[in-house]
CSV table of C-alpha atoms in Angstrom, one decimal:
chain,number,residue,atom,x,y,z
A,16,MET,CA,0.0,0.0,0.0
A,17,GLN,CA,1.5,3.3,-1.0
A,18,LEU,CA,2.1,5.6,2.0
A,19,ARG,CA,0.5,9.0,1.8
A,20,GLN,CA,-0.2,11.8,4.2
A,21,PHE,CA,-3.3,11.3,6.4
A,22,THR,CA,-5.9,13.4,4.6
A,23,ARG,CA,-9.0,11.2,5.1
A,24,LYS,CA,-12.2,12.6,6.4
A,25,THR,CA,-12.3,12.2,10.1
A,26,THR,CA,-15.6,11.5,11.8
A,27,GLN,CA,-16.9,13.0,15.0
A,28,SER,CA,-20.0,11.9,16.9
A,29,VAL,CA,-22.7,14.2,18.2
A,30,GLU,CA,-25.5,12.5,20.1
A,31,GLY,CA,-26.4,9.8,17.7
A,32,ILE,CA,-25.2,11.1,14.4
A,33,MET,CA,-21.8,10.9,12.8
A,34,VAL,CA,-20.9,14.3,11.5
A,35,ALA,CA,-17.8,16.1,10.3
A,36,PRO,CA,-15.4,17.4,12.9
A,37,ARG,CA,-15.8,21.0,14.2
A,38,SER,CA,-12.3,22.4,14.7
A,39,TRP,CA,-10.8,24.2,11.7
A,40,ASP,CA,-7.8,21.8,11.4
A,41,GLU,CA,-10.1,18.8,11.7
A,42,MET,CA,-12.5,20.3,9.2
A,43,SER,CA,-10.0,20.1,6.5
A,44,GLY,CA,-9.2,16.5,7.4
A,45,VAL,CA,-5.5,17.3,7.3
A,46,TYR,CA,-3.1,16.7,10.1
A,47,PRO,CA,0.2,18.2,8.9
A,48,ASN,CA,2.5,16.2,11.2
A,49,ALA,CA,0.6,12.9,11.0
A,50,THR,CA,2.1,9.8,9.3
A,51,GLU,CA,-0.9,7.5,9.9
A,52,THR,CA,-2.4,6.1,6.7
A,53,GLN,CA,-6.0,4.9,6.2
A,54,PRO,CA,-7.9,3.2,3.4
A,55,THR,CA,-10.0,5.3,1.2
A,56,LEU,CA,-13.6,4.6,2.2
A,57,LEU,CA,-16.3,4.4,-0.5
A,58,ALA,CA,-20.0,3.9,0.2
A,59,VAL,CA,-22.4,2.7,-2.5
A,60,GLY,CA,-25.9,3.7,-1.8
A,61,GLY,CA,-29.2,4.8,-3.4
A,62,GLY,CA,-32.8,5.4,-2.7
A,63,LYS,CA,-34.3,2.3,-4.3
A,64,GLY,CA,-33.7,-1.4,-4.3
A,65,GLY,CA,-32.9,-3.2,-7.5
A,66,VAL,CA,-30.7,-0.5,-9.1
A,67,GLY,CA,-27.5,-2.4,-9.0
A,68,LYS,CA,-25.7,-1.3,-5.8
A,69,THR,CA,-24.1,-4.7,-5.2
A,70,LEU,CA,-23.1,-5.0,-8.9
A,71,VAL,CA,-21.4,-1.6,-8.6
A,72,THR,CA,-19.7,-2.5,-5.4
A,73,THR,CA,-18.3,-5.8,-6.6
A,74,SER,CA,-17.4,-4.6,-10.1
A,75,ILE,CA,-15.5,-1.5,-8.9
A,76,GLY,CA,-13.8,-3.6,-6.2
A,77,ILE,CA,-12.7,-6.3,-8.7
A,78,ALA,CA,-11.5,-3.7,-11.2
A,79,MET,CA,-9.4,-2.0,-8.5
A,80,ALA,CA,-7.9,-5.3,-7.4
A,81,GLN,CA,-7.1,-6.2,-11.0
A,82,GLN,CA,-5.2,-2.9,-11.2
A,83,GLY,CA,-3.0,-3.9,-8.3
A,84,LYS,CA,-4.9,-2.4,-5.3
A,85,ARG,CA,-5.8,-4.1,-2.1
A,86,VAL,CA,-9.6,-3.9,-1.7
A,87,VAL,CA,-12.0,-5.1,1.0
A,88,LEU,CA,-15.7,-5.1,0.4
A,89,ILE,CA,-18.1,-4.8,3.4
A,90,ASP,CA,-21.7,-5.9,3.2
A,91,LEU,CA,-23.6,-3.2,5.1
A,92,ASP,CA,-27.0,-4.1,3.8
A,93,LEU,CA,-27.9,-4.8,7.4
A,94,GLY,CA,-30.7,-7.3,7.6
A,95,GLY,CA,-30.5,-8.1,3.9
A,96,ALA,CA,-26.9,-9.2,3.3
A,97,ASN,CA,-26.2,-10.9,0.0
A,98,LEU,CA,-22.8,-9.6,-1.1
A,99,HIS,CA,-21.2,-13.1,-0.5
A,100,SER,CA,-23.6,-14.7,-3.0
A,101,SER,CA,-22.7,-12.1,-5.7
A,102,LEU,CA,-19.0,-13.1,-5.3
A,103,GLY,CA,-19.7,-16.8,-5.3
A,104,VAL,CA,-18.5,-17.0,-1.7
A,105,ARG,CA,-20.6,-19.7,0.0
A,106,ASP,CA,-18.7,-20.2,3.2
A,107,SER,CA,-19.4,-17.0,5.1
A,108,ARG,CA,-19.5,-18.2,8.7
A,109,ALA,CA,-17.6,-15.2,9.9
A,110,SER,CA,-19.8,-12.1,9.6
A,111,LEU,CA,-20.1,-8.5,10.6
A,112,ASN,CA,-22.0,-9.5,13.7
A,113,ASP,CA,-18.9,-11.0,15.2
A,114,LEU,CA,-17.4,-7.5,15.5
A,115,PHE,CA,-19.8,-6.9,18.3
A,116,GLY,CA,-19.0,-10.2,19.9
A,117,SER,CA,-15.9,-12.4,19.7
A,118,ALA,CA,-13.8,-10.5,17.0
A,119,GLU,CA,-11.4,-7.9,18.2
A,120,GLN,CA,-10.6,-6.3,14.8
A,121,LEU,CA,-12.7,-6.0,11.6
A,122,GLY,CA,-9.6,-7.4,9.8
A,123,ASP,CA,-10.2,-10.7,11.6
A,124,LEU,CA,-13.4,-11.1,9.7
A,125,VAL,CA,-12.0,-10.5,6.2
A,126,ILE,CA,-12.4,-13.7,4.1
A,127,GLU,CA,-10.9,-14.6,0.8
A,128,THR,CA,-12.9,-14.2,-2.4
A,129,GLY,CA,-10.7,-16.2,-4.7
A,130,ILE,CA,-9.8,-13.0,-6.5
A,131,GLU,CA,-6.2,-11.7,-5.9
A,132,GLY,CA,-6.2,-8.5,-3.9
A,133,LEU,CA,-9.9,-8.7,-3.0
A,134,GLY,CA,-11.3,-9.6,0.4
A,135,MET,CA,-14.8,-9.2,1.9
A,136,VAL,CA,-16.6,-9.1,5.2
A,137,SER,CA,-20.0,-10.8,5.0
A,138,GLY,CA,-23.0,-9.1,6.4
A,139,ALA,CA,-25.0,-10.4,9.4
A,140,HIS,CA,-27.8,-11.9,7.3
A,141,ASP,CA,-28.9,-14.1,10.2
A,142,ALA,CA,-28.7,-11.6,13.0
A,143,LEU,CA,-31.8,-9.5,13.6
A,144,ASN,CA,-30.2,-7.3,16.2
A,145,ILE,CA,-27.8,-5.7,13.8
A,146,ALA,CA,-30.5,-4.4,11.4
A,147,ASN,CA,-31.0,-1.4,13.7
A,148,LEU,CA,-27.6,-0.6,15.1
A,149,PRO,CA,-27.3,1.6,18.2
A,150,PHE,CA,-25.2,4.7,17.6
A,151,GLN,CA,-22.2,3.5,19.7
A,152,GLN,CA,-21.9,0.3,17.6
A,153,LYS,CA,-22.0,2.4,14.4
A,154,GLU,CA,-19.3,4.6,15.8
A,155,LYS,CA,-17.2,1.5,16.7
A,156,LEU,CA,-17.7,0.1,13.2
A,157,VAL,CA,-16.6,3.3,11.5
A,158,ARG,CA,-13.4,3.3,13.6
A,159,HIS,CA,-12.7,-0.3,12.6
A,160,LEU,CA,-13.4,0.5,8.9
A,161,ARG,CA,-10.6,3.1,9.1
A,162,LYS,CA,-8.2,0.5,10.4
A,163,VAL,CA,-8.6,-2.1,7.7
A,164,ASP,CA,-5.3,-3.0,6.0
A,165,ALA,CA,-6.3,-2.1,2.4
A,166,ASP,CA,-6.0,0.6,-0.1
A,167,TYR,CA,-9.8,0.8,-0.6
A,168,VAL,CA,-12.7,-0.3,1.6
A,169,ILE,CA,-16.1,-0.3,-0.3
A,170,LEU,CA,-19.4,-0.4,1.6
A,171,ASP,CA,-22.4,-2.1,0.0
A,172,LEU,CA,-25.2,-0.2,1.7
A,173,GLY,CA,-28.9,-1.2,1.9
A,174,ALA,CA,-31.6,0.6,0.0
A,175,GLY,CA,-33.6,3.5,1.4
A,176,THR,CA,-32.9,6.2,3.9
A,177,THR,CA,-32.6,4.5,7.3
A,178,TYR,CA,-30.3,6.2,9.7
A,179,ASN,CA,-27.9,3.2,9.4
A,180,THR,CA,-27.6,3.7,5.7
A,181,LEU,CA,-27.4,7.5,5.8
A,182,ASP,CA,-24.8,7.6,8.6
A,183,PHE,CA,-22.4,5.2,6.9
A,184,PHE,CA,-22.9,7.0,3.6
A,185,ILE,CA,-22.0,10.3,5.2
A,186,ALA,CA,-19.0,8.9,7.0
A,187,ALA,CA,-17.4,7.7,3.8
A,188,ASP,CA,-14.7,9.6,1.9
A,189,ILE,CA,-16.7,9.2,-1.4
A,190,GLY,CA,-20.4,8.4,-1.6
A,191,ILE,CA,-21.4,6.7,-4.9
A,192,VAL,CA,-25.1,7.2,-5.6
A,193,THR,CA,-26.5,4.5,-7.9
A,194,THR,CA,-29.7,4.8,-9.9
A,195,ILE,CA,-31.4,3.7,-13.1
A,196,PRO,CA,-33.1,5.9,-15.7
A,197,GLU,CA,-36.7,5.3,-14.5
A,198,PRO,CA,-39.0,7.9,-12.9
A,199,THR,CA,-39.5,6.2,-9.6
A,200,SER,CA,-35.8,5.5,-9.2
A,201,ILE,CA,-34.8,9.1,-10.1
A,202,GLU,CA,-37.4,10.4,-7.6
A,203,ASN,CA,-36.0,8.1,-4.9
A,204,THR,CA,-32.5,9.2,-5.7
A,205,TYR,CA,-33.3,12.8,-5.0
A,206,CYS,CA,-35.0,11.7,-1.8
A,207,PHE,CA,-31.9,9.9,-0.8
A,208,ILE,CA,-29.7,12.9,-1.5
A,209,LYS,CA,-32.1,15.2,0.4
A,210,SER,CA,-32.2,12.8,3.4
A,211,ALA,CA,-28.4,12.6,3.5
A,212,PHE,CA,-28.3,16.4,3.3
A,213,PHE,CA,-30.7,16.9,6.1
A,214,ARG,CA,-29.1,14.1,8.2
A,215,LEU,CA,-25.9,16.0,8.0
A,216,LEU,CA,-27.6,19.4,8.5
A,217,ASN,CA,-29.8,18.4,11.4
A,218,ALA,CA,-27.1,17.3,13.9
A,219,PRO,CA,-27.9,18.1,17.6
A,220,GLY,CA,-26.1,21.0,19.2
A,221,GLN,CA,-27.4,23.6,16.8
A,222,PRO,CA,-28.4,27.1,18.0
A,223,GLN,CA,-32.2,27.2,18.6
A,224,ASP,CA,-32.9,29.6,15.8
A,225,VAL,CA,-31.0,27.5,13.3
A,226,ARG,CA,-32.9,24.4,14.4
A,227,GLN,CA,-36.1,26.2,14.0
A,228,VAL,CA,-35.4,27.3,10.4
A,229,ILE,CA,-34.3,23.8,9.5
A,230,GLN,CA,-37.5,22.3,10.9
A,231,GLU,CA,-39.6,24.8,9.1
A,232,ALA,CA,-37.8,24.0,5.8
A,233,LEU,CA,-38.5,20.3,6.3
A,234,LEU,CA,-42.2,20.9,6.8
A,235,ARG,CA,-42.6,23.5,4.0
A,236,ARG,CA,-44.5,22.5,0.9
A,237,HIS,CA,-42.9,23.0,-2.5
A,238,ASP,CA,-45.5,25.6,-3.5
A,239,ASP,CA,-45.0,27.8,-0.5
A,240,ALA,CA,-44.3,31.4,-1.7
A,241,LEU,CA,-41.5,31.9,0.8
A,242,SER,CA,-37.8,32.8,0.3
A,243,ILE,CA,-36.3,29.4,1.0
A,244,ARG,CA,-37.0,27.4,-2.1
A,245,SER,CA,-33.9,25.1,-2.2
A,246,ALA,CA,-31.4,23.5,0.2
A,247,SER,CA,-28.9,26.1,-1.0
A,248,ASP,CA,-31.3,28.9,0.1
A,249,LEU,CA,-31.6,27.1,3.5
A,250,VAL,CA,-27.8,27.1,4.0
A,251,ARG,CA,-27.6,30.8,3.1
A,252,GLU,CA,-30.4,31.6,5.6
A,253,ILE,CA,-28.5,29.6,8.3
A,254,GLU,CA,-25.4,31.6,7.5
A,255,ARG,CA,-27.3,34.8,7.8
A,256,ILE,CA,-28.8,33.9,11.2
A,257,ASP,CA,-25.5,32.5,12.6
A,258,PRO,CA,-22.4,33.3,10.4
A,259,VAL,CA,-20.0,31.1,12.5
A,260,TYR,CA,-22.3,28.1,12.5
A,261,GLY,CA,-23.2,28.7,8.8
A,262,ARG,CA,-19.5,28.6,7.8
A,263,THR,CA,-19.0,25.4,9.8
A,264,LEU,CA,-22.0,23.9,8.1
A,265,LYS,CA,-20.7,24.8,4.6
A,266,ILE,CA,-17.4,23.1,5.4
A,267,ARG,CA,-19.2,20.0,6.6
A,268,LEU,CA,-21.3,19.9,3.5
A,269,ARG,CA,-18.2,20.2,1.2
A,270,GLN,CA,-16.9,17.0,2.8
A,271,LEU,CA,-19.9,15.2,1.3
A,272,ASP,CA,-18.2,14.0,-1.8
A,273,LEU,CA,-20.9,12.6,-4.1
A,274,ARG,CA,-20.5,10.7,-7.4
A,275,LEU,CA,-23.3,9.3,-9.6
A,276,VAL,CA,-23.4,6.0,-11.4
A,277,LEU,CA,-26.3,5.5,-13.8
A,278,ASN,CA,-27.0,1.8,-14.4
A,279,GLN,CA,-29.0,0.0,-17.1
A,280,VAL,CA,-28.5,2.8,-19.6
A,281,LEU,CA,-30.3,2.2,-23.0
A,282,ASP,CA,-29.6,5.3,-25.1
A,283,THR,CA,-28.1,8.8,-25.2
A,284,ALA,CA,-31.2,10.3,-23.6
A,285,ASP,CA,-30.4,8.2,-20.5
A,286,ILE,CA,-26.8,9.5,-20.5
A,287,GLN,CA,-28.1,13.0,-20.7
A,288,LEU,CA,-30.3,12.3,-17.7
A,289,GLY,CA,-27.2,11.8,-15.7
A,290,ARG,CA,-25.9,15.2,-16.6
A,291,SER,CA,-29.3,16.7,-15.8
A,292,MET,CA,-29.2,15.1,-12.3
A,293,GLU,CA,-25.8,16.5,-11.8
A,294,MET,CA,-27.0,20.0,-12.6
A,295,VAL,CA,-30.2,19.7,-10.4
A,296,THR,CA,-28.1,18.5,-7.4
A,297,ARG,CA,-25.8,21.5,-7.8
A,298,ARG,CA,-28.6,24.0,-8.2
A,299,TYR,CA,-30.9,22.7,-5.5
A,300,PHE,CA,-28.5,21.3,-2.9
A,301,GLY,CA,-25.4,23.3,-3.7
A,302,LEU,CA,-23.6,19.9,-3.9
A,303,GLU,CA,-21.4,18.6,-6.7
A,304,MET,CA,-22.3,15.1,-7.9
A,305,PRO,CA,-20.3,14.4,-11.1
A,306,VAL,CA,-21.3,11.4,-13.2
A,307,LEU,CA,-18.8,8.7,-12.5
A,308,GLY,CA,-20.0,6.4,-15.2
A,309,CYS,CA,-23.0,5.2,-17.2
A,310,ILE,CA,-23.4,1.4,-17.3
A,311,LEU,CA,-25.1,0.1,-20.5
A,312,HIS,CA,-28.0,-2.3,-20.0
A,313,ASP,CA,-26.5,-5.8,-20.4
A,314,ARG,CA,-28.5,-9.1,-20.1
A,315,SER,CA,-25.3,-10.9,-19.1
A,316,VAL,CA,-25.5,-9.1,-15.8
A,317,GLN,CA,-28.6,-11.1,-14.8
A,318,ARG,CA,-27.0,-14.3,-16.1
A,319,SER,CA,-24.0,-13.7,-13.8
A,320,VAL,CA,-26.3,-13.1,-10.9
A,321,ARG,CA,-28.1,-16.3,-11.4
A,322,ALA,CA,-24.8,-18.2,-11.7
A,323,GLN,CA,-23.6,-16.5,-8.5
A,324,ARG,CA,-20.4,-15.5,-10.4
A,325,PRO,CA,-18.9,-12.0,-10.4
A,326,PHE,CA,-19.9,-10.1,-13.6
A,327,MET,CA,-16.4,-8.8,-14.1
A,328,LEU,CA,-15.0,-12.3,-14.3
A,329,GLU,CA,-17.7,-13.9,-16.3
A,330,TYR,CA,-17.9,-11.1,-19.0
A,331,PRO,CA,-14.6,-9.3,-18.8
A,332,ASN,CA,-14.8,-8.2,-22.5
A,333,SER,CA,-18.2,-6.6,-22.2
A,334,ARG,CA,-18.8,-2.9,-22.6
A,335,ALA,CA,-20.2,-2.7,-19.1
A,336,ALA,CA,-17.0,-4.3,-17.7
A,337,ALA,CA,-14.9,-1.7,-19.6
A,338,THR,CA,-17.0,1.1,-18.0
A,339,PHE,CA,-16.4,-0.3,-14.5
A,340,GLU,CA,-12.7,-0.4,-15.2
A,341,GLN,CA,-12.8,3.2,-16.2
A,342,ILE,CA,-14.8,4.1,-13.1
A,343,ALA,CA,-12.2,2.4,-10.9
A,344,ARG,CA,-9.4,4.3,-12.7
A,345,SER,CA,-11.2,7.6,-12.2
A,346,VAL,CA,-11.6,7.0,-8.5
A,347,MET,CA,-8.0,5.9,-8.1
A,348,GLN,CA,-6.6,8.8,-10.1
A,349,GLY,CA,-8.5,11.2,-7.9
A,350,GLU,CA,-7.0,9.8,-4.8
A,351,GLU,CA,-3.3,9.8,-6.0
């Protein structure tokens, strides 16, 4: 693993939500005299099931491993874990639930996938108590994720906007939002981004007047003829009310590094949809969400799922596989 200065996002807890640190040095994530190294933490999420989050997780992970990186995939679809099946790993007796029991380190739970450079931690698919993690356990898990001996750790998150999903998504260095070009999926994607935005915004410890304006914005209808019409307007209003807290909040939001993967693309109109989503996210939320890649619809994906074999190994010469390789290179080049 190439040594590099510790510039990863550091995560601080505030009464049940993982948020960006508050001091100015910590805000930047840079500790000038530190030599500690951490893996880059990627989280793959989205607002709807069936959009290909696990496909994106495994394919990016395999592509990175094939390009010489050490990668560990973590199944964080708590209560619905199936990452091991997608990789063809049938012996997954060690699972994430052991971290809250017998295992001392998350690294003790990493199992081989049969792919050089790629390990995984199976989700606790048979443990009901892990589906709704208490905050202290989430905080512990994030600390352990940062200590995994790898270049990249990729989290396969569950669908929807539960606090588990949002907190792990926010805690990652890069959040990969996965969607497909269908109206319900696009709507759920914006809902997911909005939920992550407000989860980060609505941390306890706010000044009372700031908390009030956030709650009013959450309850406001789209057709209200009031000044706050977008999330960006809300941040500006918070900065007007409390300039110091507003600046802190803006730094916190800049740490939310979003990327978009559009799956099951059929034509150029679908590709343009990705660009439109990028612009809407910038205009409404004030957040950048560049398109990381557009994956062409490919029936061989379903065949690989049925065979419980990784798509990247079964169809390495497909156009979709080439796109995943480009996505992996794009992420790695941005981290060098």
